[in-house]
CSV table of C-alpha atoms in Angstrom, one decimal:
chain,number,residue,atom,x,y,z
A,275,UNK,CA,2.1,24.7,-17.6
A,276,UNK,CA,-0.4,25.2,-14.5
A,277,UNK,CA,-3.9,25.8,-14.9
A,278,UNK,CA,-4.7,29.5,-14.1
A,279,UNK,CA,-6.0,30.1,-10.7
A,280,UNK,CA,-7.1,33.0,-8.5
A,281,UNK,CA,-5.0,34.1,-6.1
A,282,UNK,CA,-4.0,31.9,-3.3
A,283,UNK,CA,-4.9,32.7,0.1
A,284,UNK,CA,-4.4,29.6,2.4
A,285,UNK,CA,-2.3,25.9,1.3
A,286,UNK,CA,-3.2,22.4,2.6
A,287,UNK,CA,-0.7,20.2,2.4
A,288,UNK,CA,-0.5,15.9,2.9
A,289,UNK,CA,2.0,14.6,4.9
A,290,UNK,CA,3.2,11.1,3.8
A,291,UNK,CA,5.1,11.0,0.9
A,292,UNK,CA,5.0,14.8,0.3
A,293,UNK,CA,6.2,16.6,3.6
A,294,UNK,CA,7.8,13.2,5.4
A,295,UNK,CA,9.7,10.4,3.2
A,296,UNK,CA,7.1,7.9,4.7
A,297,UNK,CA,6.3,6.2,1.8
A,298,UNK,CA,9.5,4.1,2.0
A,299,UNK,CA,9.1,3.2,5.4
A,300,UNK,CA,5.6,2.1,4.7
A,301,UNK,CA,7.3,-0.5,1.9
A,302,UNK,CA,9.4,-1.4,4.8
A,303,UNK,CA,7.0,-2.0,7.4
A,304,UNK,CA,4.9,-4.3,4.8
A,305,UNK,CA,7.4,-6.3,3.6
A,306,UNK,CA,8.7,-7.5,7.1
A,307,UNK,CA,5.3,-8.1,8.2
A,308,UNK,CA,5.0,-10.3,4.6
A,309,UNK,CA,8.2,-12.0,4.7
A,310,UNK,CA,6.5,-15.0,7.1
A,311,UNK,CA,3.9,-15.6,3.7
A,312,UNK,CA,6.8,-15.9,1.1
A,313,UNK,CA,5.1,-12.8,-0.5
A,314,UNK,CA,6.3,-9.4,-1.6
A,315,UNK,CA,5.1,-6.1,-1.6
A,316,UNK,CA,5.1,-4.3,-5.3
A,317,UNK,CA,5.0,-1.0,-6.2
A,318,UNK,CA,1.8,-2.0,-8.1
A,319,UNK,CA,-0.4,-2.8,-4.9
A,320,UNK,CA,1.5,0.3,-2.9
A,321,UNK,CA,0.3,2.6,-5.7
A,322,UNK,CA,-2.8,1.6,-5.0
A,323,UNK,CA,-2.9,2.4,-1.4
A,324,UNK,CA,-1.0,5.3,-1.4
A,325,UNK,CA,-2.6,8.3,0.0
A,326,UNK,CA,-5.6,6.1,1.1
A,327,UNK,CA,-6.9,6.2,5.0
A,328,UNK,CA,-5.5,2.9,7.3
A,329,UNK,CA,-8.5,0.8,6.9
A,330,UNK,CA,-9.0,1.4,3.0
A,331,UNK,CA,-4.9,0.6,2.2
A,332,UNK,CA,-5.0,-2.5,4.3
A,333,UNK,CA,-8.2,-3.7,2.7
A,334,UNK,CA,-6.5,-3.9,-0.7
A,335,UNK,CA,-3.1,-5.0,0.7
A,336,UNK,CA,-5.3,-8.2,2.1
A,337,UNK,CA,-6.9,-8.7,-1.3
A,338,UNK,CA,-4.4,-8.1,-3.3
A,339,UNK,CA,-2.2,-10.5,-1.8
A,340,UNK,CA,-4.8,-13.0,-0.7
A,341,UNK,CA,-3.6,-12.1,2.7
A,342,UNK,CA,-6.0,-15.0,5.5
A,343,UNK,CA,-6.4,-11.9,7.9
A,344,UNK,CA,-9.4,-9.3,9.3
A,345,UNK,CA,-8.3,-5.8,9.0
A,346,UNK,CA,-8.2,-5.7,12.6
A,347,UNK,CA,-6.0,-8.8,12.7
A,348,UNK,CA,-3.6,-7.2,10.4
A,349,UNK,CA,-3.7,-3.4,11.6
A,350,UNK,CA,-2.9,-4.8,15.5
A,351,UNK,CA,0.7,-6.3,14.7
A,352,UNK,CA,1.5,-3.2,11.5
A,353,UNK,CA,0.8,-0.8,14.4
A,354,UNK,CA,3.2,-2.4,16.6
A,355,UNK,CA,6.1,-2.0,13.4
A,356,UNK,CA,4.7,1.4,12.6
A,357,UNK,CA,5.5,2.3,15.9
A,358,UNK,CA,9.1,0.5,16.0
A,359,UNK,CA,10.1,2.0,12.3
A,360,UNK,CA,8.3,5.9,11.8
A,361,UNK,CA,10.0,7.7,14.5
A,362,UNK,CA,13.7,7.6,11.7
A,363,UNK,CA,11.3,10.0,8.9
A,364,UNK,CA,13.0,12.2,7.4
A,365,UNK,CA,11.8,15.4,5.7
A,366,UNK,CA,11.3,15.4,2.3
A,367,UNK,CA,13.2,17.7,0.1
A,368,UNK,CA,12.3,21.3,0.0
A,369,UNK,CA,9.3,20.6,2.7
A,370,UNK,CA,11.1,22.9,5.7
A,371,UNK,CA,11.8,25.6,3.3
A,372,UNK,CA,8.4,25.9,1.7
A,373,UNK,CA,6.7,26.0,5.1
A,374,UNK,CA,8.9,28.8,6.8
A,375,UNK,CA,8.8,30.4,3.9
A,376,UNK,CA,4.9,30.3,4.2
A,377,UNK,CA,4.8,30.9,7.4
A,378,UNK,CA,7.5,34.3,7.5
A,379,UNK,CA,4.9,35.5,5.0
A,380,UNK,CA,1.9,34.9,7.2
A,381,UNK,CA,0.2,32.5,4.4
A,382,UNK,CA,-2.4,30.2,6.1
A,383,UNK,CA,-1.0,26.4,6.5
A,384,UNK,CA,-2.9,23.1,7.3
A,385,UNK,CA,-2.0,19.7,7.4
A,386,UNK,CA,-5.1,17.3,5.9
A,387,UNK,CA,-3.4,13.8,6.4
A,388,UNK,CA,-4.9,10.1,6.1
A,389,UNK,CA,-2.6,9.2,9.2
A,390,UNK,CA,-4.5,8.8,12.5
A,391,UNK,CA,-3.1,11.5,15.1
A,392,UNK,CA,-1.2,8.7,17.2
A,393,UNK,CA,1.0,8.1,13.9
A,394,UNK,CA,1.0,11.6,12.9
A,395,UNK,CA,2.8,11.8,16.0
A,396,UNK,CA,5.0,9.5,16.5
A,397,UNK,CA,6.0,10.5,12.2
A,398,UNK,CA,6.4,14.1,13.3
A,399,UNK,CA,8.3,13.9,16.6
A,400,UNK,CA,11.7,14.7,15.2
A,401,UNK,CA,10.1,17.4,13.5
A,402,UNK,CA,8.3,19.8,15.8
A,403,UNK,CA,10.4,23.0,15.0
A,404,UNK,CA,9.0,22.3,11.2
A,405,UNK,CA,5.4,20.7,11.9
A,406,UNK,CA,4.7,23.3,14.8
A,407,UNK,CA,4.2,26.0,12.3
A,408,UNK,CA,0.8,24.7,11.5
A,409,UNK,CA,-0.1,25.2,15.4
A,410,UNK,CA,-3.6,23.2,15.8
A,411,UNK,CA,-4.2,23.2,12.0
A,412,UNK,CA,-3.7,19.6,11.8
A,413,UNK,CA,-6.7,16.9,10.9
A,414,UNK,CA,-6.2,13.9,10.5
A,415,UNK,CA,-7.8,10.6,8.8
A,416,UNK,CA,-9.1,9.2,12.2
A,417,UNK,CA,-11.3,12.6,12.8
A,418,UNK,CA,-14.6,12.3,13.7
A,419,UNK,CA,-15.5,15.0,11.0
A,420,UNK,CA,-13.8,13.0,8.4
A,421,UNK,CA,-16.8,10.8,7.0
A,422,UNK,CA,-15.2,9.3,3.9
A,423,UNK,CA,-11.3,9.2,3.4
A,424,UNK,CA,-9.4,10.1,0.1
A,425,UNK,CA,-10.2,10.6,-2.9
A,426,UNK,CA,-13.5,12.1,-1.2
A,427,UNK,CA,-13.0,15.8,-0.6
A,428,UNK,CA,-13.7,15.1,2.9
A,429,UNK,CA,-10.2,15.6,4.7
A,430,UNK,CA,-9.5,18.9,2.6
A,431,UNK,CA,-13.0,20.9,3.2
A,432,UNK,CA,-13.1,20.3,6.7
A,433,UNK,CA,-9.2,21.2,7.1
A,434,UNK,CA,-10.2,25.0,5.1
A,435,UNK,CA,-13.5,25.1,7.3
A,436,UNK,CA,-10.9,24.5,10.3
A,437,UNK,CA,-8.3,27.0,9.4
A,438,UNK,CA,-10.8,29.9,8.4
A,439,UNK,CA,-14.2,29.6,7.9
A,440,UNK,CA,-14.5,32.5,5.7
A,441,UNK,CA,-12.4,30.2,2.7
A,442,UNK,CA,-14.1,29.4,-0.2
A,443,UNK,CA,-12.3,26.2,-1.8
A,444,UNK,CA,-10.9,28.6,-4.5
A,445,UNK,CA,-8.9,30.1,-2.1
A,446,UNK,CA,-7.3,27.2,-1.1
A,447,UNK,CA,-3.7,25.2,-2.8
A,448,UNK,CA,-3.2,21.5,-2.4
A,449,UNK,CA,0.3,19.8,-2.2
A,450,UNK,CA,-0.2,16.2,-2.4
A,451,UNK,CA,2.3,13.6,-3.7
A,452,UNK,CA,-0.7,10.3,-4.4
A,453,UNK,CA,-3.0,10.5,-7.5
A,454,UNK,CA,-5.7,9.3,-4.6
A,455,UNK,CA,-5.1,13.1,-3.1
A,456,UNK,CA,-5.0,14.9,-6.3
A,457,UNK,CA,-8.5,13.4,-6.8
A,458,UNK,CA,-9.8,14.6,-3.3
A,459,UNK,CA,-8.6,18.0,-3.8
A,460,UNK,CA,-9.9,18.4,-7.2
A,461,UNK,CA,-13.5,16.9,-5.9
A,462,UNK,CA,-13.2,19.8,-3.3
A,463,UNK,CA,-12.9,22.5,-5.7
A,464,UNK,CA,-8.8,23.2,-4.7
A,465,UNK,CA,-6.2,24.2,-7.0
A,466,UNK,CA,-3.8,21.1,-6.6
A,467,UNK,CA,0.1,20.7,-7.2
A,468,UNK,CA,1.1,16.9,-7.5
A,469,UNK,CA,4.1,16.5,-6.4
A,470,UNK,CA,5.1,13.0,-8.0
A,471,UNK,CA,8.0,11.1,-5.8
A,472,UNK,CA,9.7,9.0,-9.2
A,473,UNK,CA,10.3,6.4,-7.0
A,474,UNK,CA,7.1,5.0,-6.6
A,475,UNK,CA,5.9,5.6,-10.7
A,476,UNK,CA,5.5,2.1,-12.5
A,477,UNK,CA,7.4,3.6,-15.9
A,478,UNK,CA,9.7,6.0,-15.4
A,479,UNK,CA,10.0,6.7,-18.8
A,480,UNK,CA,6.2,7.3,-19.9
A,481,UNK,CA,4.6,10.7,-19.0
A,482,UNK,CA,2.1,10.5,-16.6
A,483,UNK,CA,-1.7,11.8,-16.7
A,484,UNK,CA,-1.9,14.6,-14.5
A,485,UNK,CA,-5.5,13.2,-13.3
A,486,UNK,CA,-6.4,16.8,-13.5
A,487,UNK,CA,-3.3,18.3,-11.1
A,488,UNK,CA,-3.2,22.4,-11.4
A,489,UNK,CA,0.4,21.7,-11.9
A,490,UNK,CA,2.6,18.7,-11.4
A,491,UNK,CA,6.1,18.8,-10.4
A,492,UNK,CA,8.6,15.8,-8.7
A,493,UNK,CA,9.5,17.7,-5.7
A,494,UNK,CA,8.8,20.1,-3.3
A,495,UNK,CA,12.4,21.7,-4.5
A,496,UNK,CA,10.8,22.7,-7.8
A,497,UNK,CA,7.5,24.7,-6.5
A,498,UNK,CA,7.4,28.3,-7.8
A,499,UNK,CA,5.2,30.4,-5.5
A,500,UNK,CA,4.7,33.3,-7.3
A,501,UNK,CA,2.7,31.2,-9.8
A,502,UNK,CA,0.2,31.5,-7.5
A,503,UNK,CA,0.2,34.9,-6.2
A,504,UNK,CA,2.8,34.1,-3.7
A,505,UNK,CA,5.5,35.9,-2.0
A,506,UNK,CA,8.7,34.6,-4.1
A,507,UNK,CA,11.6,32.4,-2.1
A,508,UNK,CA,14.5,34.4,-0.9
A,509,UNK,CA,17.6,34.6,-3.2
């Protein structure tokens, strides 16, 4: 059952993983670029990075796997297969419904995403009829403002500052789908639901901690807005 919360007057959504189904293509994009070390990419080290900014992910990618490579070294050619592979993202499951919905019930929308705003574009660009409903509510992990990248609060208090100063955190409902996320929002004072893609959980079978999620659900599909003072979805 969720945590009781005030009324919710603005929501701040991630991107990867919880709005586009990046996450896979991220798996993809590694293991081609591992393939010439005879290593693999397990959902033990992506766990880890997920919901991280570039530089942080990459970092434990090259320890992890004992990878001979500078950040920069490695960033220069993923880029390059990034760019080739993220344009085919697809919308996750009940993201285009929840934002229209938001958005016909004039509810405040943000986008607070560790992508940098080249790769938030090229991710989005099949998508504008869906991502332009945020307008210029968009920050992203390569903003200047951002000093410190998930789980610091960083991303999500500048994103609330951004879409109306008079927020207080409060006010404000997280969607994230990494535990990384759920930390940040919950360090920033937000009410938070984790939505948990199955795909990328170690043991299926074994219930989760909620690392202090308002609610936790496995899709977008499944979020009930009038928990949270919302208008409810059309019939």
């Amino acid at each position: 059952m969720p945590q009781a919360v005030t009324k919710i007057k603005a929501c701040i959504f991630d991107m990867d993983g919880l709005l586009l189904d990046t996450e896979v293509i991220y798996s993809e994009v590694a293991n081609k670029m591992l393939e010439p070390y005879g290593k693999t990419f397990t959902l033990e080290t992506k766990i880890k990075m997920m919901g991280r900014d570039v530089k942080s992910a990459t970092e434990i990618l090259l320890s992890e796997l004992e990878l001979p490579h500078t950040f920069e070294e490695w960033d220069s050619e993923a880029q390059r297969v990034k760019a080739e592979l993220f344009p085919k993202a697809e919308l996750m499951p009940g993201a285009s419904r929840l934002i229209r919905h938001l958005a016909k019930h004039s509810v405040p929308v943000a986008v607070a995403t560790s992508s940098s705003k080249p790769m938030f574009l090229i991710k989005t660009g099949r998508h504008g009829d869906v991502f332009k409903l945020f307008g210029e509510n968009i920050t992203c992990g390569d903003d200047p403002a951002i000093k410190s990248g998930k789980p610091a609060p960083d991303i999500f208090l500048t994103a609330m500052q951004r879409l109306d100063p008079g927020l207080e955190p409060s006010d404000c409902l997280v969607f994230e789908d990494a535990s990384n996320g759920v930390e940040a929002a919950k360090r920033a004072g937000m009410s938070c639901i984790w939505a948990q893609d199955t795909r990328f959980m170690l043991d299926k079978s074994a219930t989760p901690a909620d690392h202090a999620a308002t609610e936790r659900i496995t899709s977008l599909v499944d979020f009930v807005p009038e928990k949270y003072g919302l208008a409810p979805f059309e019939t």
